[in-house]
XYZ file of C-alpha atoms in Angstrom:
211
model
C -133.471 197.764 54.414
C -130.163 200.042 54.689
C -129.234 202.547 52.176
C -126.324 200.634 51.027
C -129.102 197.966 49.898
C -131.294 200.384 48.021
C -128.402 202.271 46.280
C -127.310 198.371 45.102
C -131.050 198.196 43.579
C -131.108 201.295 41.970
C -128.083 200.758 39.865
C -128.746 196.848 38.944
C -129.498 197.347 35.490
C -126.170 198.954 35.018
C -124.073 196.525 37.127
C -125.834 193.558 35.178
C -123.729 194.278 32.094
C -120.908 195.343 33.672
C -120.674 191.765 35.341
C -121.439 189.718 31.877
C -117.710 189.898 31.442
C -116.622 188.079 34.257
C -119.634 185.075 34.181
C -116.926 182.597 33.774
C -114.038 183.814 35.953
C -113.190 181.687 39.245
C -113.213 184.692 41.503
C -115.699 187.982 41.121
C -114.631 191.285 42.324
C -117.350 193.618 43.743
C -118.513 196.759 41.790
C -119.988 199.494 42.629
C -123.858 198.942 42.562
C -123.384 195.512 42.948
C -125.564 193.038 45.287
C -125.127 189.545 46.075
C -128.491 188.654 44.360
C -127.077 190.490 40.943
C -123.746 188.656 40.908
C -126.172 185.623 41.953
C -128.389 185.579 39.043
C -125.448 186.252 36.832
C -123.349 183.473 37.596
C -126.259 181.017 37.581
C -126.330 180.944 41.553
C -127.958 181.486 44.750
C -127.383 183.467 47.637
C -126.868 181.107 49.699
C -124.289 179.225 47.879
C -122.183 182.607 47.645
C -122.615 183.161 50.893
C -121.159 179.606 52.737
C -118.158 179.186 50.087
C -117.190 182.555 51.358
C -118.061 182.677 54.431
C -119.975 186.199 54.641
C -121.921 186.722 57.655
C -123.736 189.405 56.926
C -125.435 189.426 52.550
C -125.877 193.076 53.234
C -122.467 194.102 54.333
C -120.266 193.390 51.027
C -117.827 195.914 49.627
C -116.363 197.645 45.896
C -113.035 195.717 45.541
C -114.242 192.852 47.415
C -113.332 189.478 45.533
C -115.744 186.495 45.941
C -114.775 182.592 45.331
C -117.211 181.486 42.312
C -114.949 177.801 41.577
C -117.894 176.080 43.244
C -120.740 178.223 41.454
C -118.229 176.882 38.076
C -118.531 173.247 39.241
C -122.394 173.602 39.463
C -122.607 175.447 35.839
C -120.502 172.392 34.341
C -122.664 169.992 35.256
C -125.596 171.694 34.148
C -124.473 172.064 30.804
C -123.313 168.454 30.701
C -126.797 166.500 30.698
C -127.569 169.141 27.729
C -125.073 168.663 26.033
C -125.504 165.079 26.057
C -128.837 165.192 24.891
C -127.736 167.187 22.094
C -125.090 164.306 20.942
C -128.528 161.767 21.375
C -130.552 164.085 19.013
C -127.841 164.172 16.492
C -127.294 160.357 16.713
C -130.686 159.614 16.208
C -130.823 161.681 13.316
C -127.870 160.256 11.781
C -129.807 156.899 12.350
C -132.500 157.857 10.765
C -130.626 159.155 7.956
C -128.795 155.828 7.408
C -132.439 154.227 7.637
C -133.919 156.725 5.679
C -132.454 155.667 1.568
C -132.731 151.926 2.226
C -136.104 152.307 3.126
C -136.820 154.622 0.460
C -134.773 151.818 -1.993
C -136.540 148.939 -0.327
C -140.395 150.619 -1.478
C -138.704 151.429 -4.959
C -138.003 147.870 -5.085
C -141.382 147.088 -4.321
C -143.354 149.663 -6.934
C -140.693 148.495 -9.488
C -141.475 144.711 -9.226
C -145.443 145.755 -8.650
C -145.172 147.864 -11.811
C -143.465 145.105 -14.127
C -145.933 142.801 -12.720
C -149.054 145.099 -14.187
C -146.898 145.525 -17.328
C -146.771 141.615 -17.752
C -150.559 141.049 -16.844
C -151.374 144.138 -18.957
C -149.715 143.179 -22.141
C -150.454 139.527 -21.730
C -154.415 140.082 -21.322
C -153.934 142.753 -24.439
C -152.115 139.314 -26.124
C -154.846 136.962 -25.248
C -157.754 139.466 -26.227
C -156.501 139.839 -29.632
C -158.951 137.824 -31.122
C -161.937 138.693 -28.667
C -161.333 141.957 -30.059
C -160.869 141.265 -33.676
C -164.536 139.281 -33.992
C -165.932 142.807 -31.300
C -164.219 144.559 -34.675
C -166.231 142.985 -37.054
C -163.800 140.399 -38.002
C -164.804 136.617 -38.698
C -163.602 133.481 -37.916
C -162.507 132.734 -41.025
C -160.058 136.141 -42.149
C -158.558 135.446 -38.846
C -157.594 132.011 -39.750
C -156.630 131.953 -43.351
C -155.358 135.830 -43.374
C -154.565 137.143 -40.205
C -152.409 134.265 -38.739
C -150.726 133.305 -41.925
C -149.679 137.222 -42.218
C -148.502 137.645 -38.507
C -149.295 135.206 -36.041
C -151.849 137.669 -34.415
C -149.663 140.182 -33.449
C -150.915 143.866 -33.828
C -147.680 145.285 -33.710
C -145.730 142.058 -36.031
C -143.476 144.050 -38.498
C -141.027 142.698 -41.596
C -139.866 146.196 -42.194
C -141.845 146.990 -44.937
C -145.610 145.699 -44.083
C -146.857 145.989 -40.640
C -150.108 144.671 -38.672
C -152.182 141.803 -38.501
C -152.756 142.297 -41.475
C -148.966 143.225 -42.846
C -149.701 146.109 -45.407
C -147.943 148.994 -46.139
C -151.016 151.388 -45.630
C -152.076 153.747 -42.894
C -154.745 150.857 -41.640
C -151.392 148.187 -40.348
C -151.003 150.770 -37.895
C -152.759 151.544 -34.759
C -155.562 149.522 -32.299
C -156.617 145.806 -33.159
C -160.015 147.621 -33.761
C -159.037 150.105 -36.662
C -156.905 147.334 -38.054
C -159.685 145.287 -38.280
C -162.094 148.116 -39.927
C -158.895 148.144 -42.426
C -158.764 145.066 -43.259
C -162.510 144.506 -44.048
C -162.064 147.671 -46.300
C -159.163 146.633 -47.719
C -160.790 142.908 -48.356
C -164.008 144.419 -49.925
C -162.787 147.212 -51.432
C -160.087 144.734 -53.852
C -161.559 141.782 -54.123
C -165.155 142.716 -53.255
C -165.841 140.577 -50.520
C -163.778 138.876 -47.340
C -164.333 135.545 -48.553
C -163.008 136.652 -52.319
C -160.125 137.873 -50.623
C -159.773 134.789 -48.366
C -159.829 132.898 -51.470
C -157.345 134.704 -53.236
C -155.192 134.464 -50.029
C -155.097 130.625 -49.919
C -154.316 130.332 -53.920
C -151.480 132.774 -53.849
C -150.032 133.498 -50.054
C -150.507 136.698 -50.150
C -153.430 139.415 -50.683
């Protein structure tokens, strides 16, 4: 190797920036310290290619001041960035897809959980509806207050309500309120405690229409 060649290598780090500036020009003019492999590497080429567009004979023999075509070194760089670029624009579509996807799938399983919750609601507060009574006798209820007293008052609803008496029972006291269960216990305490036994006050129910 000549001593032109090993100068060139000694000084590459410092030619390497010096060239940055001129990565995108069409023509490159030599610098001092500079080697065909530098100005290679830094304008994303080979040798080779620098050496048939301009015709140098010798890679070793190049001069400060000489200029060198780069248009077809350009040519190669532009269609290198091209495919990238284009996969870029496919990444960014896809994700605008999925963005336009993304809220009606999100609505359509709202949708769903809405209709599945009203549907739990419904079976929820119907069952609590048709247990009523199940859980009125489990109280210690009887047959009989439910059907002369407890239906005449409100039908069976727990929560029935004229404004001023509330319950199954429809009173104006702390028991109307609540679970069928402690309106139950109410009731019987209510019953025994005023007319001193359910039956009295089923009795006194039927002759008057209310208790």
């Amino acid at each position: 190797m000549n001593k032109k060649v090993l100068t060139a290598l000694t000084v590459a780090g410092i030619a390497t920036a010096a060239m940055a500036t001129d990565v995108s020009a069409d023509t490159y003019t030599v610098k001092s310290g500079d080697t065909l492999s530098s100005i290679a590497a830094n304008h994303n080429t080979t040798v080779d290619r620098i050496l048939n567009v301009n015709k140098i004979v010798d890679a070793n023999m190049i001069f400060v001041g000489e200029q060198f075509e780069l248009d077809d070194q350009a040519a190669a760089t532009t269609q290198a960035v091209t495919p990238a670029s284009s996969a870029v624009a496919t990444q960014q579509s896809a994700a605008i897809s999925v963005a336009s996807v993304a809220p009606a799938a999100s609505q359509a399983t709202s949708q769903v959980t809405s209709s599945s919750s009203a549907a739990t609601t419904q079976t929820s507060t119907s069952s609590a509806s048709g247990s009523t009574y199940d859980q009125f006798i489990a109280a210690g209820g009887t047959s009989a207050l439910w059907t002369s007293v407890v239906m005449p008052e409100s039908g069976g609803n727990v929560n029935a309500s004229n404004g001023q008496y509330h319950g199954l029972g429809q009173t104006n006291q702390s028991w109307g309120y609540g679970s069928v269960a402690s309106q139950t216990q109410g009731m019987l305490n209510y019953a025994t405690s005023r007319y001193g036994s359910v039956e009295n006050a089923i009795s006194f129910r039927a002759a008057n229409g209310w208790w």
